[in-house]
PDB file of C-alpha atoms in Angstrom:
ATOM      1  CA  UNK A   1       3.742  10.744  -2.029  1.00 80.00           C
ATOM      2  CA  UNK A   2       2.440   7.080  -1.468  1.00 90.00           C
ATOM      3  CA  UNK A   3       0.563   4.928  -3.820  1.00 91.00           C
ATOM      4  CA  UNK A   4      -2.589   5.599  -2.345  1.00 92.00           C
ATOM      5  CA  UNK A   5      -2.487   9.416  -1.803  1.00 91.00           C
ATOM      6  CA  UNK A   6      -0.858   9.281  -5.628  1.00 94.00           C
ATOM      7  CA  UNK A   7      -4.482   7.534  -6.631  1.00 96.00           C
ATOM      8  CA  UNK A   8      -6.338   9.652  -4.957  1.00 96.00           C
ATOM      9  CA  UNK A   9      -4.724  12.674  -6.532  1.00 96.00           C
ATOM     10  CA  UNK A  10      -5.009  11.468  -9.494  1.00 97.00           C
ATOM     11  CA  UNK A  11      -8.962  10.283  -9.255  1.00 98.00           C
ATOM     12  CA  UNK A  12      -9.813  13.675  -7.940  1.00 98.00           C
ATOM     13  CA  UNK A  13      -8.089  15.194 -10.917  1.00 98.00           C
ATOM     14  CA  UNK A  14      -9.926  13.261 -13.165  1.00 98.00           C
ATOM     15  CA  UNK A  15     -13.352  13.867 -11.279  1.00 98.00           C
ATOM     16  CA  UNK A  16     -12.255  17.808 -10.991  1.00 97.00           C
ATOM     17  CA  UNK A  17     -11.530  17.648 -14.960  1.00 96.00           C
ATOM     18  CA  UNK A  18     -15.147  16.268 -15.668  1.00 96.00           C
ATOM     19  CA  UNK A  19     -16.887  18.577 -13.545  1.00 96.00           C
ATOM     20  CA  UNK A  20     -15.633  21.458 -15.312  1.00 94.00           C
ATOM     21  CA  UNK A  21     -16.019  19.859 -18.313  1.00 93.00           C
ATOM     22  CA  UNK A  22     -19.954  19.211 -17.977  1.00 93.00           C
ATOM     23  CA  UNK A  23     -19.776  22.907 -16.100  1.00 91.00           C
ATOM     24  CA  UNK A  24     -18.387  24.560 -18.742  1.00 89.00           C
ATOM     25  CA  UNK A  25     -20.562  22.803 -21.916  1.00 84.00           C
ATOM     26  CA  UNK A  26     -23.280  24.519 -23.639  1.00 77.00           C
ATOM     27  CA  UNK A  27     -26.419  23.638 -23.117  1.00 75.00           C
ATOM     28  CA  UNK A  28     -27.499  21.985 -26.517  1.00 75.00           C
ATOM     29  CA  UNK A  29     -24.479  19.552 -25.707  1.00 84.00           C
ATOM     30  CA  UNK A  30     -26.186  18.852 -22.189  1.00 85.00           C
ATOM     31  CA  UNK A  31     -28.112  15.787 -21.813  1.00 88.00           C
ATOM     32  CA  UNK A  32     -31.040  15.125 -18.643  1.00 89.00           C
ATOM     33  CA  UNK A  33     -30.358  13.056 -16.500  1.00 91.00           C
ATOM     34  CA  UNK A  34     -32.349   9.172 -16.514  1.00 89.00           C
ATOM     35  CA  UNK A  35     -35.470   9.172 -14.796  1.00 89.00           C
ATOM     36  CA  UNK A  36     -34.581   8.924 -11.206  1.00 88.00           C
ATOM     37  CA  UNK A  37     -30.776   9.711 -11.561  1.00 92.00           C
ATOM     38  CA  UNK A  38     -28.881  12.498 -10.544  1.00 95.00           C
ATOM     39  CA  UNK A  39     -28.084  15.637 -12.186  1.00 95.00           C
ATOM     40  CA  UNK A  40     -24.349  16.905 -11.867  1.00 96.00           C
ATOM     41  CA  UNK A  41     -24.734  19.311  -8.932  1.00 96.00           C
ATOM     42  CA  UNK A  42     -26.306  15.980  -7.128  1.00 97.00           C
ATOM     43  CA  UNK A  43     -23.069  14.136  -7.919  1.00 98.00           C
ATOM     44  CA  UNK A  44     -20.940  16.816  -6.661  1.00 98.00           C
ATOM     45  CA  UNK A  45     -22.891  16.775  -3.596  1.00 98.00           C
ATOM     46  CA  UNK A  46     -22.963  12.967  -2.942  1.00 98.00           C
ATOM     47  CA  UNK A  47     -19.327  13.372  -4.390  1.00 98.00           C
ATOM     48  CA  UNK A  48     -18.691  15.867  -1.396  1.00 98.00           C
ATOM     49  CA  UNK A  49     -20.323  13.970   1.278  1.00 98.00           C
ATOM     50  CA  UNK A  50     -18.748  10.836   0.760  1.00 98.00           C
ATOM     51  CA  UNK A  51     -15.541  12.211   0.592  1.00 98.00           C
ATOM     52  CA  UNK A  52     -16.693  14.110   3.964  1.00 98.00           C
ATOM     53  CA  UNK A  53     -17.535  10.948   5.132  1.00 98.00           C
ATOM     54  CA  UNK A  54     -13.873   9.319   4.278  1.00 98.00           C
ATOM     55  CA  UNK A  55     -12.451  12.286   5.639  1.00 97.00           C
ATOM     56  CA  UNK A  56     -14.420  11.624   9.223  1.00 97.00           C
ATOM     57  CA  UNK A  57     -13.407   8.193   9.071  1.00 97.00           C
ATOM     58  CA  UNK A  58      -9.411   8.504   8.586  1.00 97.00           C
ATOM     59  CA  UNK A  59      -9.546  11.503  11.194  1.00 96.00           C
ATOM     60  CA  UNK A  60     -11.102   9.641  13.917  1.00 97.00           C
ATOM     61  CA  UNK A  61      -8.909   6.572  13.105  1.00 96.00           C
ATOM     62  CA  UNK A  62      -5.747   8.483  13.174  1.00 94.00           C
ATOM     63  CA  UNK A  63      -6.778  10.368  16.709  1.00 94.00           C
ATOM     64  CA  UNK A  64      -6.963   6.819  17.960  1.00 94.00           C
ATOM     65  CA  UNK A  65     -10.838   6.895  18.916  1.00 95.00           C
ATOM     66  CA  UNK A  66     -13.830   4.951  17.239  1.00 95.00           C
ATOM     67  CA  UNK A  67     -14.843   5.352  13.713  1.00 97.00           C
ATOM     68  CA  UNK A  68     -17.830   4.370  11.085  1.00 97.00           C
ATOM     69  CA  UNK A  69     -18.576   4.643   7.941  1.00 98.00           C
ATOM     70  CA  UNK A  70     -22.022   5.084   6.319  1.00 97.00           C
ATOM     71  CA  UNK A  71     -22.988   6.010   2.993  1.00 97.00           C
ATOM     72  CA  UNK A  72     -26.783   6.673   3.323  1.00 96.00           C
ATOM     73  CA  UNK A  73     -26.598  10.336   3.879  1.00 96.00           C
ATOM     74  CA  UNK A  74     -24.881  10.648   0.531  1.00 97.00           C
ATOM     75  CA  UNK A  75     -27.833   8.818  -0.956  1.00 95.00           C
ATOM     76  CA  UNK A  76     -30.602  11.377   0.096  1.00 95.00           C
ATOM     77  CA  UNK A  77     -31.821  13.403  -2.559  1.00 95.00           C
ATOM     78  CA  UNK A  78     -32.988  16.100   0.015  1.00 97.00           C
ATOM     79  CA  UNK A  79     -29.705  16.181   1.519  1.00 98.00           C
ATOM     80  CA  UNK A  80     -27.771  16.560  -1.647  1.00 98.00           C
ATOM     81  CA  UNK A  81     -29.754  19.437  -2.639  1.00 97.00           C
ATOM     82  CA  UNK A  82     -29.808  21.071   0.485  1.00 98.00           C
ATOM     83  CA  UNK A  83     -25.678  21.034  -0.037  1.00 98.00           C
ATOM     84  CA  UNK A  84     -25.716  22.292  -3.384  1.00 98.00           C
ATOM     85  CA  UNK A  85     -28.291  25.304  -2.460  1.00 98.00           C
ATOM     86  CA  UNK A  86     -25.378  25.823   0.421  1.00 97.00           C
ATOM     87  CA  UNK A  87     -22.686  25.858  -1.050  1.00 97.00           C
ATOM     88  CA  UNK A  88     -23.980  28.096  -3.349  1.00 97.00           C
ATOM     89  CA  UNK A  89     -24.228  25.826  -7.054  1.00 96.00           C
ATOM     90  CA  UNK A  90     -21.554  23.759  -8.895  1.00 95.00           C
ATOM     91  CA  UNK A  91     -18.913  25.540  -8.508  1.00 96.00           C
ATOM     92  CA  UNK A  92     -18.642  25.811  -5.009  1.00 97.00           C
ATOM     93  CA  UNK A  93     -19.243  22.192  -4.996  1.00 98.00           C
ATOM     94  CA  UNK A  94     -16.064  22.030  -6.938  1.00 97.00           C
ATOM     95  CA  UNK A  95     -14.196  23.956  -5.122  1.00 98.00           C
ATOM     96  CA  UNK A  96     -15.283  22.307  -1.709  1.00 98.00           C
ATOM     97  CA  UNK A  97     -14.563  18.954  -3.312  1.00 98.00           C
ATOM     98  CA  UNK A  98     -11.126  20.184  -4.106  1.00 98.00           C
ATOM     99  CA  UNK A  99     -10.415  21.273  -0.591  1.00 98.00           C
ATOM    100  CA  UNK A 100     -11.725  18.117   0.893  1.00 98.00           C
ATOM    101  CA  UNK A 101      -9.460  16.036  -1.538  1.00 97.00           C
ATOM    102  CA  UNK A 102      -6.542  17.957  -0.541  1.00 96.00           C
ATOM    103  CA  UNK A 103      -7.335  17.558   2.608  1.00 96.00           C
ATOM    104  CA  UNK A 104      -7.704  13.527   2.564  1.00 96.00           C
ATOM    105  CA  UNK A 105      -4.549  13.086   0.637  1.00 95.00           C
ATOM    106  CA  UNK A 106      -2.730  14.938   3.119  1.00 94.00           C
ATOM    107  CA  UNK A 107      -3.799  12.673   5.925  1.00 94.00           C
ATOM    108  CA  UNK A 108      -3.220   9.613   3.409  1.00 93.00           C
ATOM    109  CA  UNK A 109       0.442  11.187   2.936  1.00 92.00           C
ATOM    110  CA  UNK A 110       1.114  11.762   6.262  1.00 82.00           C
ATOM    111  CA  UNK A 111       2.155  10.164   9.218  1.00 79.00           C
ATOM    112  CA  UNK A 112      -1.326  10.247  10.653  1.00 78.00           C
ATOM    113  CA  UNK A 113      -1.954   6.682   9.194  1.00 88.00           C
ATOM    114  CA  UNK A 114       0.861   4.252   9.514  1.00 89.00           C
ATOM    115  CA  UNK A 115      -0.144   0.271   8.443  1.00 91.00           C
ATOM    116  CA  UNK A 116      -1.643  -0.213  11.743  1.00 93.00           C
ATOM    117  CA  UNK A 117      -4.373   2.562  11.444  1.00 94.00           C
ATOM    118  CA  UNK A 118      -5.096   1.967   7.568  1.00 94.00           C
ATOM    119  CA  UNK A 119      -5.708  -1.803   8.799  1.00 96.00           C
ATOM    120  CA  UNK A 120      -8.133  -0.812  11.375  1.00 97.00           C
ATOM    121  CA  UNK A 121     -11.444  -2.579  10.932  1.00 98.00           C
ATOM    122  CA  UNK A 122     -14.318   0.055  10.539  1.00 98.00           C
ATOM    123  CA  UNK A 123     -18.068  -0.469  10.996  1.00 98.00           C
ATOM    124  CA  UNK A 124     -18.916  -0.164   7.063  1.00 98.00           C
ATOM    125  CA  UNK A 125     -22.831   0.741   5.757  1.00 97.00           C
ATOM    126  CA  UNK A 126     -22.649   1.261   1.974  1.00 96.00           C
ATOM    127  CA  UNK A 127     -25.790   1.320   0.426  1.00 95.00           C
ATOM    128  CA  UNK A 128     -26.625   2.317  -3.324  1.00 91.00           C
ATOM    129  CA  UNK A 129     -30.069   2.622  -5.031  1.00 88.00           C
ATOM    130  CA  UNK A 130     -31.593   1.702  -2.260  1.00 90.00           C
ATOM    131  CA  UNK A 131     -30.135  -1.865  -1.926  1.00 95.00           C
ATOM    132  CA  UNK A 132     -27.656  -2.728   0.794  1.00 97.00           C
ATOM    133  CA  UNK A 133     -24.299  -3.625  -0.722  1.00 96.00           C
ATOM    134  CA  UNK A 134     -22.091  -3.837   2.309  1.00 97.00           C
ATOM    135  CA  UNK A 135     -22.868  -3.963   6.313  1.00 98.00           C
ATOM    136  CA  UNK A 136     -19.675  -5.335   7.785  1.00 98.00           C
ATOM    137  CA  UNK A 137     -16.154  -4.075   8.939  1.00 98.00           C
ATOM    138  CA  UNK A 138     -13.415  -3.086   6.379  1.00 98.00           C
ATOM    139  CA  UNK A 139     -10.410  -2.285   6.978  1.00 98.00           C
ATOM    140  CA  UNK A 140      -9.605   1.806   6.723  1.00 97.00           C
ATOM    141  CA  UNK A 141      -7.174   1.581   3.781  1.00 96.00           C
ATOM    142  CA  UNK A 142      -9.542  -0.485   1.802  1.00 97.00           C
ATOM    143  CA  UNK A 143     -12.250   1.954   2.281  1.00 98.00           C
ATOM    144  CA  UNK A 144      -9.528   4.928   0.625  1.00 97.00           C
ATOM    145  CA  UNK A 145      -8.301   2.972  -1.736  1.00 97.00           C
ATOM    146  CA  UNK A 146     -12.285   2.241  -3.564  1.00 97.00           C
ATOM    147  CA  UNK A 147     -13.021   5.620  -2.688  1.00 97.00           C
ATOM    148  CA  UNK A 148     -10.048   6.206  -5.064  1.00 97.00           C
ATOM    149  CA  UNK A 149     -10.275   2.898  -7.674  1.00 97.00           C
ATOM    150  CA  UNK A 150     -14.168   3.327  -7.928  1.00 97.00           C
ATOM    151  CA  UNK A 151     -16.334   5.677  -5.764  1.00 97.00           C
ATOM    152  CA  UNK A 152     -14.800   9.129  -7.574  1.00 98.00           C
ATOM    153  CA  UNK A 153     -14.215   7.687 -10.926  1.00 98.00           C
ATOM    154  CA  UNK A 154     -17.669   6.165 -11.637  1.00 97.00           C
ATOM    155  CA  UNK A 155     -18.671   9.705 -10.750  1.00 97.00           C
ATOM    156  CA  UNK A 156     -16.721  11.055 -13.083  1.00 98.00           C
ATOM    157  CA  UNK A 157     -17.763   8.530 -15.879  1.00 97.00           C
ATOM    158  CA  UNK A 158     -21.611   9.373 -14.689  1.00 95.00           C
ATOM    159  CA  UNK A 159     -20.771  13.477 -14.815  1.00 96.00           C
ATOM    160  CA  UNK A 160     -19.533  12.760 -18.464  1.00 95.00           C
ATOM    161  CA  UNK A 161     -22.485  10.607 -19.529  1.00 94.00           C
ATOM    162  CA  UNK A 162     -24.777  13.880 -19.099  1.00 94.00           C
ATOM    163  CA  UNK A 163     -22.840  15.463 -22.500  1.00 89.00           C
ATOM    164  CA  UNK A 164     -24.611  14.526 -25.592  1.00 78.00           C
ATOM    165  CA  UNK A 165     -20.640  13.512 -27.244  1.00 70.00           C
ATOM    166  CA  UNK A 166     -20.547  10.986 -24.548  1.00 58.00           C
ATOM    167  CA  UNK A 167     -24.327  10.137 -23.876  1.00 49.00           C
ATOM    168  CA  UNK A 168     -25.042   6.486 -25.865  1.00 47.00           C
TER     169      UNK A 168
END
């Protein structure tokens, strides 16, 4: 396994591992979400459609035809809870999260993507909160390797922030 299908492994882990940790707490050791945050069915969802997203982008990339990469659909609150109604709650969430990782890392692993396709320049629109934080090419790998250095684990760090042992 490379170094970047190894991280993402190992992100997803860590994201699957919280998940089922805030699933599987009691409600007294639950904490609400901030005002205008998410609660942690809406991070699985944006969770699962950004990793969709990835997933789009590495596929076209290795089939050799153009690709993009947007965030904003990830962002919509009416979007992510129109994916957790459909995939039926947290756990299938989890479970489709698990089956998408898989799924990326295999690619990753692969020889679908050789240096020349993970240093293909993709159209890149990340936006967060609201405020436009990237609108420019990037280069495929880069946008699989934050997906697995920050993207998945500040999800996991804001799953764990909504149990009351972890909330400050």
């Amino acid at each position: 396994m490379n170094s970047t299908a190894n991280a993402l492994l190992e992100a997803y882990r860590a994201f699957e591992d919280a998940a089922q940790t805030v699933s599987s707490a009691a409600e007294a050791e639950r904490v609400a979400p901030a005002a205008g945050e998410w609660d942690a069915e809406q991070i699985l969802a944006h969770v699962s459609l950004v990793t969709a997203a990835t997933l789009g982008a590495v596929s076209a990339v290795a089939a050799g035809v153009n690709a993009t990469y947007d965030n904003r659909v990830a962002q919509d609150t009416w979007t992510l809870d129109r994916l957790v109604e459909r995939a039926g709650g947290g756990a299938g969430l989890r479970e489709r999260i698990r089956l998408q990782a898989q799924a990326l890392r295999a690619l990753v692993d692969g020889a679908a993507l050789g240096e020349t396709e993970l240093a293909t320049p993709v159209p890149t629109l990340l936006v967060s909160h609201g405020k436009l934080m990237l609108d420019q090419p990037v280069p495929l790998g880069e946008i699989v390797t934050g997906l697995a250095a920050m993207e998945v684990p500040g999800h996991a760090r804001q799953l764990l922030a909504l149990r009351t042992d972890t909330a400050s």
